[in-house]
Amino acid sequence: MELVIAGLGRMGGNMARRLHKAGHRVIAYNRSFEKTEEIMGEGLEGGREPADVVAMLTAPRVVWLMVPAGDATEASLLEFAELLEPGDTIVDGGNSNFKDSKRRHAMLKERGLKFVDAGISGGVWGLTNGYGTMVGGDPDAVTPLEPIFTALAPPDGGYVYCGPPGAGHYTKMVHNGIEYGL
């Protein structure tokens, strides 16, 4: 598969690396081009602007956001949504509030775009050990992306489809509560 990973911090950058090593075509994008250049030096493709990286994909396109929850996610989502066409998918891999995920799903659906919320666990160890991925969304949006989710997961599993839009981020919220409570 091919996709854009937008947001190349520790998690996003290492997720891009893991997917690339698994044979997926990953197009890297980060607001600061230095991070994009760094990962391009490892053999991944990248671009300076959202329009550049979207143009590098064939339809149906997948853009995976790995930016901080809240305003940054909202701004990135809207920016990429303007560049995408009906049938394309945006994945929010940040720690977004599940209520925002449900709202974003409805908003993008009106535009003919698909939305998947993916709670990601694995931190800096995910590149080596894999990422636990808790996914919410309509099955027609999630099913085509399963090769990506399974490539991110540890060899013994770690990807779970949690249910309708918002369910992935809701499950990640519960996960965080348990983890931080321990």
PDB file of C-alpha atoms in Angstrom:
ATOM      1  CA  MET A   1       0.000   0.000   0.000  1.00  0.00           C
ATOM      2  CA  GLU A   2       0.943   3.650  -0.187  1.00  0.00           C
ATOM      3  CA  LEU A   3       0.155   6.479   2.193  1.00  0.00           C
ATOM      4  CA  VAL A   4       1.271   9.825   3.511  1.00  0.00           C
ATOM      5  CA  ILE A   5       2.426  10.031   7.122  1.00  0.00           C
ATOM      6  CA  ALA A   6       1.988  13.671   8.177  1.00  0.00           C
ATOM      7  CA  GLY A   7       3.810  14.424  11.415  1.00  0.00           C
ATOM      8  CA  LEU A   8       7.261  12.924  11.857  1.00  0.00           C
ATOM      9  CA  GLY A   9       7.795  13.194  15.581  1.00  0.00           C
ATOM     10  CA  ARG A  10       9.042  10.176  17.507  1.00  0.00           C
ATOM     11  CA  MET A  11       5.906   8.112  16.921  1.00  0.00           C
ATOM     12  CA  GLY A  12       5.053   9.305  13.416  1.00  0.00           C
ATOM     13  CA  GLY A  13       8.628   9.063  12.167  1.00  0.00           C
ATOM     14  CA  ASN A  14       9.104   5.574  13.559  1.00  0.00           C
ATOM     15  CA  MET A  15       5.731   4.428  12.226  1.00  0.00           C
ATOM     16  CA  ALA A  16       6.799   5.653   8.779  1.00  0.00           C
ATOM     17  CA  ARG A  17      10.064   3.729   9.130  1.00  0.00           C
ATOM     18  CA  ARG A  18       8.300   0.537  10.254  1.00  0.00           C
ATOM     19  CA  LEU A  19       5.836   0.682   7.352  1.00  0.00           C
ATOM     20  CA  HIS A  20       8.654   1.373   4.882  1.00  0.00           C
ATOM     21  CA  LYS A  21      10.618  -1.627   6.193  1.00  0.00           C
ATOM     22  CA  ALA A  22       7.466  -3.728   5.744  1.00  0.00           C
ATOM     23  CA  GLY A  23       7.388  -2.827   2.042  1.00  0.00           C
ATOM     24  CA  HIS A  24       4.756  -0.079   2.012  1.00  0.00           C
ATOM     25  CA  ARG A  25       5.312   3.102   0.019  1.00  0.00           C
ATOM     26  CA  VAL A  26       5.444   5.868   2.613  1.00  0.00           C
ATOM     27  CA  ILE A  27       5.433   9.529   1.624  1.00  0.00           C
ATOM     28  CA  ALA A  28       6.685  11.641   4.524  1.00  0.00           C
ATOM     29  CA  TYR A  29       5.544  15.145   5.439  1.00  0.00           C
ATOM     30  CA  ASN A  30       6.324  17.402   8.373  1.00  0.00           C
ATOM     31  CA  ARG A  31       5.749  21.130   8.839  1.00  0.00           C
ATOM     32  CA  SER A  32       9.490  21.565   9.403  1.00  0.00           C
ATOM     33  CA  PHE A  33      11.092  20.211   6.251  1.00  0.00           C
ATOM     34  CA  GLU A  34      14.259  19.233   8.134  1.00  0.00           C
ATOM     35  CA  LYS A  35      12.432  16.227   9.624  1.00  0.00           C
ATOM     36  CA  THR A  36      11.179  15.262   6.167  1.00  0.00           C
ATOM     37  CA  GLU A  37      14.695  15.546   4.717  1.00  0.00           C
ATOM     38  CA  GLU A  38      16.063  13.402   7.541  1.00  0.00           C
ATOM     39  CA  ILE A  39      13.675  10.538   6.840  1.00  0.00           C
ATOM     40  CA  MET A  40      14.109  10.914   3.070  1.00  0.00           C
ATOM     41  CA  GLY A  41      17.804  10.216   3.699  1.00  0.00           C
ATOM     42  CA  GLU A  42      16.683   6.761   4.873  1.00  0.00           C
ATOM     43  CA  GLY A  43      15.030   5.965   1.536  1.00  0.00           C
ATOM     44  CA  LEU A  44      11.497   7.222   2.102  1.00  0.00           C
ATOM     45  CA  GLU A  45       9.875   9.721  -0.213  1.00  0.00           C
ATOM     46  CA  GLY A  46       8.696  13.113   0.977  1.00  0.00           C
ATOM     47  CA  GLY A  47       7.543  16.586   0.083  1.00  0.00           C
ATOM     48  CA  ARG A  48       7.624  20.169   1.315  1.00  0.00           C
ATOM     49  CA  GLU A  49       3.905  20.924   1.234  1.00  0.00           C
ATOM     50  CA  PRO A  50       0.681  18.964   1.752  1.00  0.00           C
ATOM     51  CA  ALA A  51      -0.225  19.456  -1.922  1.00  0.00           C
ATOM     52  CA  ASP A  52       3.139  17.958  -2.941  1.00  0.00           C
ATOM     53  CA  VAL A  53       2.679  14.745  -0.962  1.00  0.00           C
ATOM     54  CA  VAL A  54      -0.967  14.272  -1.926  1.00  0.00           C
ATOM     55  CA  ALA A  55       0.005  14.627  -5.593  1.00  0.00           C
ATOM     56  CA  MET A  56       2.519  11.775  -5.146  1.00  0.00           C
ATOM     57  CA  LEU A  57      -0.256   9.288  -4.295  1.00  0.00           C
ATOM     58  CA  THR A  58      -2.586   7.396  -6.602  1.00  0.00           C
ATOM     59  CA  ALA A  59      -6.299   7.286  -5.834  1.00  0.00           C
ATOM     60  CA  PRO A  60      -7.778   6.260  -3.539  1.00  0.00           C
ATOM     61  CA  ARG A  61      -5.363   8.185  -1.325  1.00  0.00           C
ATOM     62  CA  VAL A  62      -4.593   7.638   2.370  1.00  0.00           C
ATOM     63  CA  VAL A  63      -3.258  10.415   4.607  1.00  0.00           C
ATOM     64  CA  TRP A  64      -2.355   9.401   8.161  1.00  0.00           C
ATOM     65  CA  LEU A  65      -2.059  12.301  10.618  1.00  0.00           C
ATOM     66  CA  MET A  66       0.363  11.935  13.527  1.00  0.00           C
ATOM     67  CA  VAL A  67       0.109  15.431  14.978  1.00  0.00           C
ATOM     68  CA  PRO A  68      -0.827  16.616  18.486  1.00  0.00           C
ATOM     69  CA  ALA A  69      -4.494  16.320  19.392  1.00  0.00           C
ATOM     70  CA  GLY A  70      -6.679  19.410  19.327  1.00  0.00           C
ATOM     71  CA  ASP A  71      -6.068  22.443  17.142  1.00  0.00           C
ATOM     72  CA  ALA A  72      -3.102  20.924  15.293  1.00  0.00           C
ATOM     73  CA  THR A  73      -5.123  17.879  14.280  1.00  0.00           C
ATOM     74  CA  GLU A  74      -8.099  19.995  13.267  1.00  0.00           C
ATOM     75  CA  ALA A  75      -5.972  22.321  11.125  1.00  0.00           C
ATOM     76  CA  SER A  76      -4.083  19.464   9.470  1.00  0.00           C
ATOM     77  CA  LEU A  77      -7.268  17.511   8.812  1.00  0.00           C
ATOM     78  CA  LEU A  78      -8.948  20.502   7.165  1.00  0.00           C
ATOM     79  CA  GLU A  79      -5.862  21.313   5.112  1.00  0.00           C
ATOM     80  CA  PHE A  80      -5.558  17.786   3.736  1.00  0.00           C
ATOM     81  CA  ALA A  81      -9.335  17.428   3.254  1.00  0.00           C
ATOM     82  CA  GLU A  82      -9.225  20.355   0.818  1.00  0.00           C
ATOM     83  CA  LEU A  83      -6.687  18.466  -1.287  1.00  0.00           C
ATOM     84  CA  LEU A  84      -8.374  15.064  -1.295  1.00  0.00           C
ATOM     85  CA  GLU A  85     -11.162  13.692  -3.456  1.00  0.00           C
ATOM     86  CA  PRO A  86     -14.209  11.532  -2.703  1.00  0.00           C
ATOM     87  CA  GLY A  87     -13.149   8.013  -1.793  1.00  0.00           C
ATOM     88  CA  ASP A  88      -9.872   9.117  -0.180  1.00  0.00           C
ATOM     89  CA  THR A  89      -9.216   8.438   3.537  1.00  0.00           C
ATOM     90  CA  ILE A  90      -7.820  10.431   6.435  1.00  0.00           C
ATOM     91  CA  VAL A  91      -6.562   8.497   9.467  1.00  0.00           C
ATOM     92  CA  ASP A  92      -6.139  10.358  12.761  1.00  0.00           C
ATOM     93  CA  GLY A  93      -3.463   8.529  14.749  1.00  0.00           C
ATOM     94  CA  GLY A  94      -3.194  11.096  17.538  1.00  0.00           C
ATOM     95  CA  ASN A  95      -4.777  11.072  20.977  1.00  0.00           C
ATOM     96  CA  SER A  96      -7.912  12.871  19.843  1.00  0.00           C
ATOM     97  CA  ASN A  97     -11.063  13.034  21.920  1.00  0.00           C
ATOM     98  CA  PHE A  98     -13.454  10.378  20.618  1.00  0.00           C
ATOM     99  CA  LYS A  99     -16.228  12.995  20.376  1.00  0.00           C
ATOM    100  CA  ASP A 100     -14.044  15.004  17.974  1.00  0.00           C
ATOM    101  CA  SER A 101     -13.474  11.825  15.963  1.00  0.00           C
ATOM    102  CA  LYS A 102     -17.203  11.243  15.618  1.00  0.00           C
ATOM    103  CA  ARG A 103     -17.688  14.878  14.506  1.00  0.00           C
ATOM    104  CA  ARG A 104     -14.797  14.691  12.047  1.00  0.00           C
ATOM    105  CA  HIS A 105     -16.176  11.475  10.566  1.00  0.00           C
ATOM    106  CA  ALA A 106     -19.541  13.149   9.908  1.00  0.00           C
ATOM    107  CA  MET A 107     -17.904  16.274   8.473  1.00  0.00           C
ATOM    108  CA  LEU A 108     -15.662  14.330   6.091  1.00  0.00           C
ATOM    109  CA  LYS A 109     -18.450  11.975   5.073  1.00  0.00           C
ATOM    110  CA  GLU A 110     -20.374  15.009   3.758  1.00  0.00           C
ATOM    111  CA  ARG A 111     -17.406  15.640   1.454  1.00  0.00           C
ATOM    112  CA  GLY A 112     -17.272  12.017   0.315  1.00  0.00           C
ATOM    113  CA  LEU A 113     -14.094  11.352   2.299  1.00  0.00           C
ATOM    114  CA  LYS A 114     -13.519   8.434   4.657  1.00  0.00           C
ATOM    115  CA  PHE A 115     -12.248   8.854   8.216  1.00  0.00           C
ATOM    116  CA  VAL A 116     -10.577   6.353  10.525  1.00  0.00           C
ATOM    117  CA  ASP A 117      -9.605   7.030  14.140  1.00  0.00           C
ATOM    118  CA  ALA A 118      -6.622   5.014  15.301  1.00  0.00           C
ATOM    119  CA  GLY A 119      -5.416   5.049  18.875  1.00  0.00           C
ATOM    120  CA  ILE A 120      -1.730   4.104  18.813  1.00  0.00           C
ATOM    121  CA  SER A 121       0.315   2.642  21.654  1.00  0.00           C
ATOM    122  CA  GLY A 122       3.976   1.754  21.513  1.00  0.00           C
ATOM    123  CA  GLY A 123       5.894   4.947  22.068  1.00  0.00           C
ATOM    124  CA  VAL A 124       9.546   5.044  21.166  1.00  0.00           C
ATOM    125  CA  TRP A 125       9.731   1.231  21.312  1.00  0.00           C
ATOM    126  CA  GLY A 126       7.177   0.770  18.516  1.00  0.00           C
ATOM    127  CA  LEU A 127       9.717   0.770  15.710  1.00  0.00           C
ATOM    128  CA  THR A 128      11.304  -2.376  17.124  1.00  0.00           C
ATOM    129  CA  ASN A 129       8.444  -3.996  19.038  1.00  0.00           C
ATOM    130  CA  GLY A 130       5.394  -2.864  17.046  1.00  0.00           C
ATOM    131  CA  TYR A 131       2.418  -0.678  17.827  1.00  0.00           C
ATOM    132  CA  GLY A 132      -0.843  -1.577  19.453  1.00  0.00           C
ATOM    133  CA  THR A 133      -3.479  -0.059  17.168  1.00  0.00           C
ATOM    134  CA  MET A 134      -7.091   0.494  18.253  1.00  0.00           C
ATOM    135  CA  VAL A 135      -9.161   1.379  15.204  1.00  0.00           C
ATOM    136  CA  GLY A 136     -12.581   2.926  14.813  1.00  0.00           C
ATOM    137  CA  GLY A 137     -14.480   3.749  11.644  1.00  0.00           C
ATOM    138  CA  ASP A 138     -16.838   2.432   9.039  1.00  0.00           C
ATOM    139  CA  PRO A 139     -15.799  -1.058   7.892  1.00  0.00           C
ATOM    140  CA  ASP A 140     -15.517   0.118   4.266  1.00  0.00           C
ATOM    141  CA  ALA A 141     -12.854   2.622   5.390  1.00  0.00           C
ATOM    142  CA  VAL A 142     -11.014   0.286   7.785  1.00  0.00           C
ATOM    143  CA  THR A 143     -10.847  -2.982   5.828  1.00  0.00           C
ATOM    144  CA  PRO A 144      -8.704  -1.688   2.927  1.00  0.00           C
ATOM    145  CA  LEU A 145      -6.174  -0.326   5.465  1.00  0.00           C
ATOM    146  CA  GLU A 146      -5.665  -3.593   7.345  1.00  0.00           C
ATOM    147  CA  PRO A 147      -2.288  -4.293   5.661  1.00  0.00           C
ATOM    148  CA  ILE A 148      -1.035  -1.052   7.236  1.00  0.00           C
ATOM    149  CA  PHE A 149      -2.462  -1.859  10.673  1.00  0.00           C
ATOM    150  CA  THR A 150      -1.016  -5.364  10.682  1.00  0.00           C
ATOM    151  CA  ALA A 151       2.404  -4.099   9.509  1.00  0.00           C
ATOM    152  CA  LEU A 152       2.475  -1.721  12.470  1.00  0.00           C
ATOM    153  CA  ALA A 153       1.451  -4.420  14.964  1.00  0.00           C
ATOM    154  CA  PRO A 154       3.833  -6.744  16.809  1.00  0.00           C
ATOM    155  CA  PRO A 155       4.263 -10.167  15.160  1.00  0.00           C
ATOM    156  CA  ASP A 156       1.929 -11.802  17.707  1.00  0.00           C
ATOM    157  CA  GLY A 157      -0.883  -9.295  17.139  1.00  0.00           C
ATOM    158  CA  GLY A 158      -1.821  -5.901  18.417  1.00  0.00           C
ATOM    159  CA  TYR A 159      -4.325  -4.506  15.923  1.00  0.00           C
ATOM    160  CA  VAL A 160      -7.990  -4.487  16.874  1.00  0.00           C
ATOM    161  CA  TYR A 161     -11.015  -3.068  15.098  1.00  0.00           C
ATOM    162  CA  CYS A 162     -12.996  -1.506  17.958  1.00  0.00           C
ATOM    163  CA  GLY A 163     -16.173  -0.462  16.156  1.00  0.00           C
ATOM    164  CA  PRO A 164     -17.801   2.600  14.598  1.00  0.00           C
ATOM    165  CA  PRO A 165     -16.272   6.083  14.265  1.00  0.00           C
ATOM    166  CA  GLY A 166     -14.839   7.253  17.572  1.00  0.00           C
ATOM    167  CA  ALA A 167     -14.398   3.733  18.974  1.00  0.00           C
ATOM    168  CA  GLY A 168     -10.644   3.631  18.336  1.00  0.00           C
ATOM    169  CA  HIS A 169      -9.979   6.849  20.211  1.00  0.00           C
ATOM    170  CA  TYR A 170     -12.438   5.869  22.952  1.00  0.00           C
ATOM    171  CA  THR A 171     -10.554   2.598  23.459  1.00  0.00           C
ATOM    172  CA  LYS A 172      -7.233   4.455  23.515  1.00  0.00           C
ATOM    173  CA  MET A 173      -8.652   6.775  26.202  1.00  0.00           C
ATOM    174  CA  VAL A 174      -9.517   3.757  28.347  1.00  0.00           C
ATOM    175  CA  HIS A 175      -6.070   2.265  27.621  1.00  0.00           C
ATOM    176  CA  ASN A 176      -4.390   5.488  28.760  1.00  0.00           C
ATOM    177  CA  GLY A 177      -6.470   5.588  31.933  1.00  0.00           C
ATOM    178  CA  ILE A 178      -5.403   2.076  32.847  1.00  0.00           C
ATOM    179  CA  GLU A 179      -1.757   2.655  31.890  1.00  0.00           C
ATOM    180  CA  TYR A 180      -1.444   5.907  33.817  1.00  0.00           C
ATOM    181  CA  GLY A 181      -3.415   4.485  36.744  1.00  0.00           C
ATOM    182  CA  LEU A 182      -0.885   1.669  37.083  1.00  0.00           C
TER     183      LEU A 182
END
